CSV table of C-alpha atoms and ligand atoms in Angstrom, one decimal:
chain,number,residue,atom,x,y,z
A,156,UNK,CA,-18.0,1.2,-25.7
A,157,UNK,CA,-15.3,3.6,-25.0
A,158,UNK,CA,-12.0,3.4,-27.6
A,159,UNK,CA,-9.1,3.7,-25.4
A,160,UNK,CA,-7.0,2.3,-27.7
A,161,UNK,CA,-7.8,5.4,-29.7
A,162,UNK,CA,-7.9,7.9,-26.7
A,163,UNK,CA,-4.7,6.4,-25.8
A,164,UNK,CA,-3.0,7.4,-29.5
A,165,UNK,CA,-4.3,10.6,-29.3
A,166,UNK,CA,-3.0,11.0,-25.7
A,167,UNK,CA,0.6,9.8,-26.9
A,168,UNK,CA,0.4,11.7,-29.6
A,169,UNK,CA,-0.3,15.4,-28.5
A,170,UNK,CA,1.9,14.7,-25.1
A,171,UNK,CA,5.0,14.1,-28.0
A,172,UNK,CA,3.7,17.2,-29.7
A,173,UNK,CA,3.7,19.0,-26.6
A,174,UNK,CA,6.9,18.2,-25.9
A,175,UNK,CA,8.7,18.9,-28.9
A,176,UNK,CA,7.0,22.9,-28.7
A,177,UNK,CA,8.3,23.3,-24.6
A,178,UNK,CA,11.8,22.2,-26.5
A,179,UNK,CA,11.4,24.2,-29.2
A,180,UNK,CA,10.8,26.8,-26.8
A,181,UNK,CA,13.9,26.9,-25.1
A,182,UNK,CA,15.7,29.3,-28.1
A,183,UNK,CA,12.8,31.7,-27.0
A,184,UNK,CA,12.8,34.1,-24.3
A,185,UNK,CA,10.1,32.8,-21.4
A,186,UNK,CA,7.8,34.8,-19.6
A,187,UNK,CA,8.2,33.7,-15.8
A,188,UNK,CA,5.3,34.9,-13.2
A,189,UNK,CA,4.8,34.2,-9.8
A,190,UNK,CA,1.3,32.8,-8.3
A,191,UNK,CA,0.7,32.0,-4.7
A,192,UNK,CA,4.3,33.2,-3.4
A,193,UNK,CA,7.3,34.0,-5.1
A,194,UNK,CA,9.0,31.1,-5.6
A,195,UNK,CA,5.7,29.6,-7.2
A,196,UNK,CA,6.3,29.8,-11.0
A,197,UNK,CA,4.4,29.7,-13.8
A,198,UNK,CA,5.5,30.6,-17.3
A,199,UNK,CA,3.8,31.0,-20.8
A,200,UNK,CA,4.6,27.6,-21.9
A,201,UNK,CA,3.2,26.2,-18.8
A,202,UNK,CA,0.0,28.2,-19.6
A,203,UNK,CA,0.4,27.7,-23.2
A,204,UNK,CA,0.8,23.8,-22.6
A,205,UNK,CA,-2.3,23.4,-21.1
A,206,UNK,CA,-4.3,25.4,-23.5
A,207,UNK,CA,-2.7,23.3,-26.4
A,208,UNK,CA,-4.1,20.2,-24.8
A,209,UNK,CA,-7.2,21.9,-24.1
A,210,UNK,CA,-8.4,22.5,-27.8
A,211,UNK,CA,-7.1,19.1,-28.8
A,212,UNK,CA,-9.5,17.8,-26.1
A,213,UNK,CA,-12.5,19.6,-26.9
A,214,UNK,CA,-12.2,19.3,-30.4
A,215,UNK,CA,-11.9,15.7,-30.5
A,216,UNK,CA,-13.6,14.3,-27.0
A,217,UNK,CA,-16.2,17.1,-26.6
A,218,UNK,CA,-17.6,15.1,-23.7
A,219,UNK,CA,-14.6,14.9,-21.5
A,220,UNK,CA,-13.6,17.0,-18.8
A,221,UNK,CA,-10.3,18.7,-18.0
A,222,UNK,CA,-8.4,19.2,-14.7
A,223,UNK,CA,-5.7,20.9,-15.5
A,224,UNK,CA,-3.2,22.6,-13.1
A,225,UNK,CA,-3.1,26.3,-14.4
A,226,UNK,CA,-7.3,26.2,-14.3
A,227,UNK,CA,-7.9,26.6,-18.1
A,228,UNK,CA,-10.0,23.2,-18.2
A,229,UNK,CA,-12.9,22.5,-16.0
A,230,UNK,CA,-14.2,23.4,-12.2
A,231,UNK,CA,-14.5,19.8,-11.8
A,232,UNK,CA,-17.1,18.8,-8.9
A,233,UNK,CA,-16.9,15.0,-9.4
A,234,UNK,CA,-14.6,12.6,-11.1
A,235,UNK,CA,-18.0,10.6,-13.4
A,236,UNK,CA,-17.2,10.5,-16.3
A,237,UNK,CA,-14.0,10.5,-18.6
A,238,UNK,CA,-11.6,13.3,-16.9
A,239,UNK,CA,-8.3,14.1,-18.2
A,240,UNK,CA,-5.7,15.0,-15.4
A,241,UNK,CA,-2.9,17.3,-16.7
A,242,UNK,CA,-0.1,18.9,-15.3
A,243,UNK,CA,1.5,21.0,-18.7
A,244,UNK,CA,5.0,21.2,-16.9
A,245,UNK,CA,5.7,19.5,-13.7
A,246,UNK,CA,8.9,21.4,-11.7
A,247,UNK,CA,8.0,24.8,-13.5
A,248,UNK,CA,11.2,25.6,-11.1
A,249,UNK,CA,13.7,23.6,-12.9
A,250,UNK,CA,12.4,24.0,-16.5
A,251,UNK,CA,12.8,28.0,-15.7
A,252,UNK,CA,16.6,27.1,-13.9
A,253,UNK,CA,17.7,23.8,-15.6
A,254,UNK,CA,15.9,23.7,-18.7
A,255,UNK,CA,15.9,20.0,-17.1
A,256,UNK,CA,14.4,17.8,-14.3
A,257,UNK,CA,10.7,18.6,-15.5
A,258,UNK,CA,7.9,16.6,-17.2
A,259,UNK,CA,4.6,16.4,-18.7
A,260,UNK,CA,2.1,14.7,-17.1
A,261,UNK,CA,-1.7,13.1,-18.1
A,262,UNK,CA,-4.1,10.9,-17.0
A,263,UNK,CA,-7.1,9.8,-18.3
A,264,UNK,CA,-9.6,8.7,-15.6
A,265,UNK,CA,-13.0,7.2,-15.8
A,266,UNK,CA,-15.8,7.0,-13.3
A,267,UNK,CA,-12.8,8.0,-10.8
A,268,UNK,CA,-10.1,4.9,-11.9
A,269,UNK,CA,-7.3,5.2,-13.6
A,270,UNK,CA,-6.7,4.1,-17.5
A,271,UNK,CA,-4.3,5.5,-18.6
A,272,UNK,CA,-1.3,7.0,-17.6
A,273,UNK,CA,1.6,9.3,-18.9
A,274,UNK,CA,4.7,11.1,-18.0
A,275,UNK,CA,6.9,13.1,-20.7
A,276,UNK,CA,10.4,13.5,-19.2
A,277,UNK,CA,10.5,15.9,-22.1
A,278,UNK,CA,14.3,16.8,-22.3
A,279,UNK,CA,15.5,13.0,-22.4
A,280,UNK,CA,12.3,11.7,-24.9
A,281,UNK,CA,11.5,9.5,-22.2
A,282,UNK,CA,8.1,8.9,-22.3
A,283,UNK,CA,6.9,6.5,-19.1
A,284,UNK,CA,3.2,5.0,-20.2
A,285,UNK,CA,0.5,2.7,-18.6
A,286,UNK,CA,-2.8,1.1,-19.7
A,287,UNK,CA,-4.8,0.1,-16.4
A,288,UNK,CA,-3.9,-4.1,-16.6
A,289,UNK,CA,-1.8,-4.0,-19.0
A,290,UNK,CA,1.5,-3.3,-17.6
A,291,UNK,CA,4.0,-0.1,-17.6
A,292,UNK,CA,6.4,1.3,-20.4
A,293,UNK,CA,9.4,3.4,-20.5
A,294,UNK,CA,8.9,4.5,-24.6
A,295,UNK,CA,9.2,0.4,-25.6
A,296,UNK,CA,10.2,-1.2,-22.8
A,297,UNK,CA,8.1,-3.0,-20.1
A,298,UNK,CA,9.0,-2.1,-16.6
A,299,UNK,CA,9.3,-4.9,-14.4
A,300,UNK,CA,7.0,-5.6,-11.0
A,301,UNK,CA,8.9,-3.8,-8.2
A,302,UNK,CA,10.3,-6.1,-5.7
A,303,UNK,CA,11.8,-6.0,-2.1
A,304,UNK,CA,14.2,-3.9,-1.3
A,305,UNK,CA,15.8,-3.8,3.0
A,306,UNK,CA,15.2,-0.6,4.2
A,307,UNK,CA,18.7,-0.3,5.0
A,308,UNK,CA,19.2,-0.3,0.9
A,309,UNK,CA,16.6,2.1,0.3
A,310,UNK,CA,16.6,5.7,-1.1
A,311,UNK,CA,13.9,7.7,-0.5
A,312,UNK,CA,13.1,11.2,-2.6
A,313,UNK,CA,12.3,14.0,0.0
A,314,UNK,CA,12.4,17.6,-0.1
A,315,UNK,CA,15.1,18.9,3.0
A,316,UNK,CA,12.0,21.4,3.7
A,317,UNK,CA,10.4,18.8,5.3
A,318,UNK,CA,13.1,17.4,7.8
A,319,UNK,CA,13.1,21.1,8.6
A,320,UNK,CA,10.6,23.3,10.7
A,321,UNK,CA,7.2,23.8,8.6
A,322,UNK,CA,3.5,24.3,8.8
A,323,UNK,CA,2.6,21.0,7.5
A,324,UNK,CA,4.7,17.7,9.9
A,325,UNK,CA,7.1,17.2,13.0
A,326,UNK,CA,10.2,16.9,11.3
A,327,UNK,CA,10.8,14.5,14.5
A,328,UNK,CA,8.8,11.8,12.9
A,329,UNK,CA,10.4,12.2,9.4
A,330,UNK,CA,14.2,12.3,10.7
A,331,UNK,CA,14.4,8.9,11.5
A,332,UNK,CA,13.2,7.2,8.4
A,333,UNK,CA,16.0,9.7,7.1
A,334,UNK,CA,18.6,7.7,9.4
A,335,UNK,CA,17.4,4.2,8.8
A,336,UNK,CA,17.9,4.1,4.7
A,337,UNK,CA,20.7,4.4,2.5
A,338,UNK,CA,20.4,7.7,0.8
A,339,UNK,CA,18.1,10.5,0.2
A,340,UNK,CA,17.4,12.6,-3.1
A,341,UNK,CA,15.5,15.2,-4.2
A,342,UNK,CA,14.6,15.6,-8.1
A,343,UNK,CA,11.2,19.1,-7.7
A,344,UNK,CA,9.4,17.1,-9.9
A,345,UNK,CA,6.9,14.7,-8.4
A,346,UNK,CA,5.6,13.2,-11.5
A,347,UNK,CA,9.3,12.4,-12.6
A,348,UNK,CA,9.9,11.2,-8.6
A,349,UNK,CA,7.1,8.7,-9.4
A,350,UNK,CA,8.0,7.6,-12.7
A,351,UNK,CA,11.5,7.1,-10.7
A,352,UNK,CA,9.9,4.9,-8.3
A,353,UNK,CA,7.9,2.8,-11.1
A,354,UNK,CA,11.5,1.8,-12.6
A,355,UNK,CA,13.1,1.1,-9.4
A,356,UNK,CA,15.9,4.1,-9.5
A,357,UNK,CA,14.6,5.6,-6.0
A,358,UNK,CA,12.2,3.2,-3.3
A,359,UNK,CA,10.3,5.6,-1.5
A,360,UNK,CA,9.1,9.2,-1.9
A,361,UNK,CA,7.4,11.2,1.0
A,362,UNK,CA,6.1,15.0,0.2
A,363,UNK,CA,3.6,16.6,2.2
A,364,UNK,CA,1.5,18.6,-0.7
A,365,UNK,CA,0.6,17.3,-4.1
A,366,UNK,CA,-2.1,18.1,-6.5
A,367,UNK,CA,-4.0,15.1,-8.3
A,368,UNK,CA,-2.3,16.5,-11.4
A,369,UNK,CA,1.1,16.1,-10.0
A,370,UNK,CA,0.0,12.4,-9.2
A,371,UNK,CA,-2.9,11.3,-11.2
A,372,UNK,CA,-0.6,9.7,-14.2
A,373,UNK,CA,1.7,8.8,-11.7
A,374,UNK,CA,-1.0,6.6,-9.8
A,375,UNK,CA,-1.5,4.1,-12.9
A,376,UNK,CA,1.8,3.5,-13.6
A,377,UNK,CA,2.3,2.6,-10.2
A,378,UNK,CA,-0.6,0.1,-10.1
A,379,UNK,CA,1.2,-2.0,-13.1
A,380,UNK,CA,4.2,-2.6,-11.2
A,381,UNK,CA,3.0,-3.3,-7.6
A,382,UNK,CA,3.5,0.5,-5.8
A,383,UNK,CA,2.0,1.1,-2.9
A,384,UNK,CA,0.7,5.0,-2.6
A,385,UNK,CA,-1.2,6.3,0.2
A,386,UNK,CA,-1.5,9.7,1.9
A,387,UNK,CA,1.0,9.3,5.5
A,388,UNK,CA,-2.0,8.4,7.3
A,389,UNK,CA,-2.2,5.5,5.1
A,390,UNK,CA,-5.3,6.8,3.8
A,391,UNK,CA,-6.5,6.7,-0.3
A,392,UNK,CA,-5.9,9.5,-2.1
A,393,UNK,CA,-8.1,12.3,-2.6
A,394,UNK,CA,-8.5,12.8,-6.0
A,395,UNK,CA,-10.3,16.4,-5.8
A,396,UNK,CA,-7.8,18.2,-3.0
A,397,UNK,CA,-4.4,18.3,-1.8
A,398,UNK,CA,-2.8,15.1,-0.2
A,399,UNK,CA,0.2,14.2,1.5
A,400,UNK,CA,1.9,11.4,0.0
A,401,UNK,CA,3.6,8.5,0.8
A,402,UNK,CA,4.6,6.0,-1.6
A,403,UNK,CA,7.1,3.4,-2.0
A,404,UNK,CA,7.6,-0.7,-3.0
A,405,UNK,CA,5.0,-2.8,-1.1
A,406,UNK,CA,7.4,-4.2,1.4
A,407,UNK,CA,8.4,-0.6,2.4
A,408,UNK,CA,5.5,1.1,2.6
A,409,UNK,CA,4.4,-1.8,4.6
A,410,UNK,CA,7.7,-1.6,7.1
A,411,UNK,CA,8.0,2.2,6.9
A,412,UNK,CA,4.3,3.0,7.9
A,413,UNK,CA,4.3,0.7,10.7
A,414,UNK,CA,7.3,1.2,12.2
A,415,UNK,CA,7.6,5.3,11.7
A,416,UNK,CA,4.3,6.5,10.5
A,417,UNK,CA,1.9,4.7,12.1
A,418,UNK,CA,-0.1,6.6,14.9
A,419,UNK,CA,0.9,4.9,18.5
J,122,LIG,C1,5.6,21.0,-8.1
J,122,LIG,C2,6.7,19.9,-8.3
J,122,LIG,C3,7.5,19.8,-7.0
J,122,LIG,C4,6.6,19.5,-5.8
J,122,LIG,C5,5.5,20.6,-5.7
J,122,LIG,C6,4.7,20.7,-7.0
J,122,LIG,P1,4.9,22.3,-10.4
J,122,LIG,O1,4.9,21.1,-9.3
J,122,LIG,O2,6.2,18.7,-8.6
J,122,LIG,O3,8.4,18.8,-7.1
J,122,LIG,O4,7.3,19.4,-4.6
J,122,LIG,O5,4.6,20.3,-4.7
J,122,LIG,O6,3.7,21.7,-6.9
J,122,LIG,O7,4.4,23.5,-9.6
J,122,LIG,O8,6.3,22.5,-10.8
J,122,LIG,O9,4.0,21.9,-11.4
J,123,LIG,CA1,3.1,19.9,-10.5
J,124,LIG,CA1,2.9,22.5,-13.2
């Protein structure tokens, strides 16, 4: 029988750890790269994050496997198993700009579901957890089950690139759900855009490129509180590849997709 209850410690543990050295780290000076274009960044302590977690890993759970966003873990091929999702800092951009607006994010996943779930908003010690059934946290407090909210009330977190021209959607289909809700926001870091949505502060997010690490924590904390997330095809995520994304609370995912998204 698997220990999550110990998995989970350890998880909370070393993400706090973490945290406290990318913190430390600001009084340092950071080594900033660029990896597919130029305004994809990668520091040490992104690099340095991941490795940290890496040899706690191994050294403890020699039988897991690692996905990890700057490809120091595992070439995963599957998801059997127990596989630990990790995303050392997600909005590289703002940590190197803000020192803000950036998180950590891991997931532990067996046999391809979801069992646990954290994000580190590392500057604020917030620490947003989930155990699959047994409900989300913000450090001690439960989050409560999202409810209904009328479109007309809603803000959704998008990125302007994508009500602009781009390689990847029509901004013609995306400018009207723009119209039809309250507000719009954009925070660069998706795991801290999700961990918005699981406590009710934004209602939707739509984004046209994530990574299972940028979602994979994300993804359980949404289950405890009744978040809908699907690609915006309405399809289930892709776990091993690149997926648009479309999440939101169930009655606007529901009214969204079919009056916007869906395919006439
Ligand atoms: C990025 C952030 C950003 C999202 C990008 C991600 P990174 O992650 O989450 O908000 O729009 O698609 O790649 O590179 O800062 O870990
Ligand atoms: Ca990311
Ligand atoms: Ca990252």
């Amino acid at each position: 029988m698997m220990n999550w209850n110990e998995i989970e410690d350890y998880a909370k543990h070393w993400i706090r750890e973490a945290g406290e050295r990318i913190r430390d780290s600001f009084q340092t000076k950071l080594v900033v790269e660029s990896k597919s274009n130029p305004d994809d960044l990668v520091t040490n302590m992104d690099k340095e994050t991941e490795q940290f977690f890496i040899e706690k890993i191994h050294e403890t759970f020699p039988s897991h496997q690692i996905l990890g966003e700057e490809g120091l873990g595992d070439k995963l091929q599957s998801l059997k198993g127990i596989t630990w999702i990790i995303d050392p800092i997600d909005g590289t951009m703002n940590f190197v700009h803000q020192q803000r607006n950036f998180a950590i994010s891991v997931a532990v996943y067996e046999d391809g579901v979801g069992q646990i779930g954290l994000i580190y908003d590392v500057v604020h010690d917030e620490l947003y957890h989930a155990r699959k059934g047994q409900g989300a946290y913000l450090n001690s407090t439960k989050i409560e089950p999202l409810g209904d909210v009328p479109l007309e009330k809603a803000i959704v977190a998008i990125n302007a690139t994508w009500v602009t021209e781009n390689r990847r959607i029509d901004p013609k289909i995306l400018i009207p759900i723009v119209n039809a809700v309250r507000g719009t926001r954009s925070y660069g870091s998706a795991a801290l855009e999700l961990a918005y949505l699981v406590t009710g502060r934004i209602d939707v997010y739509i984004t046209m490129r994530l990574s299972p690490w940028d979602f994979a924590a994300g993804v359980v904390l949404l289950n405890e509180v009744g978040g809908v997330i699907t690609t915006l095809e309405g399809e289930p995520l892709n776990f091993l590849k690149e997926n648009s994304i479309f999440v939101a609370r169930p009655n606007l995912h529901k009214e969204i997709f079919t009056k916007f998204l869906k395919r006439k």
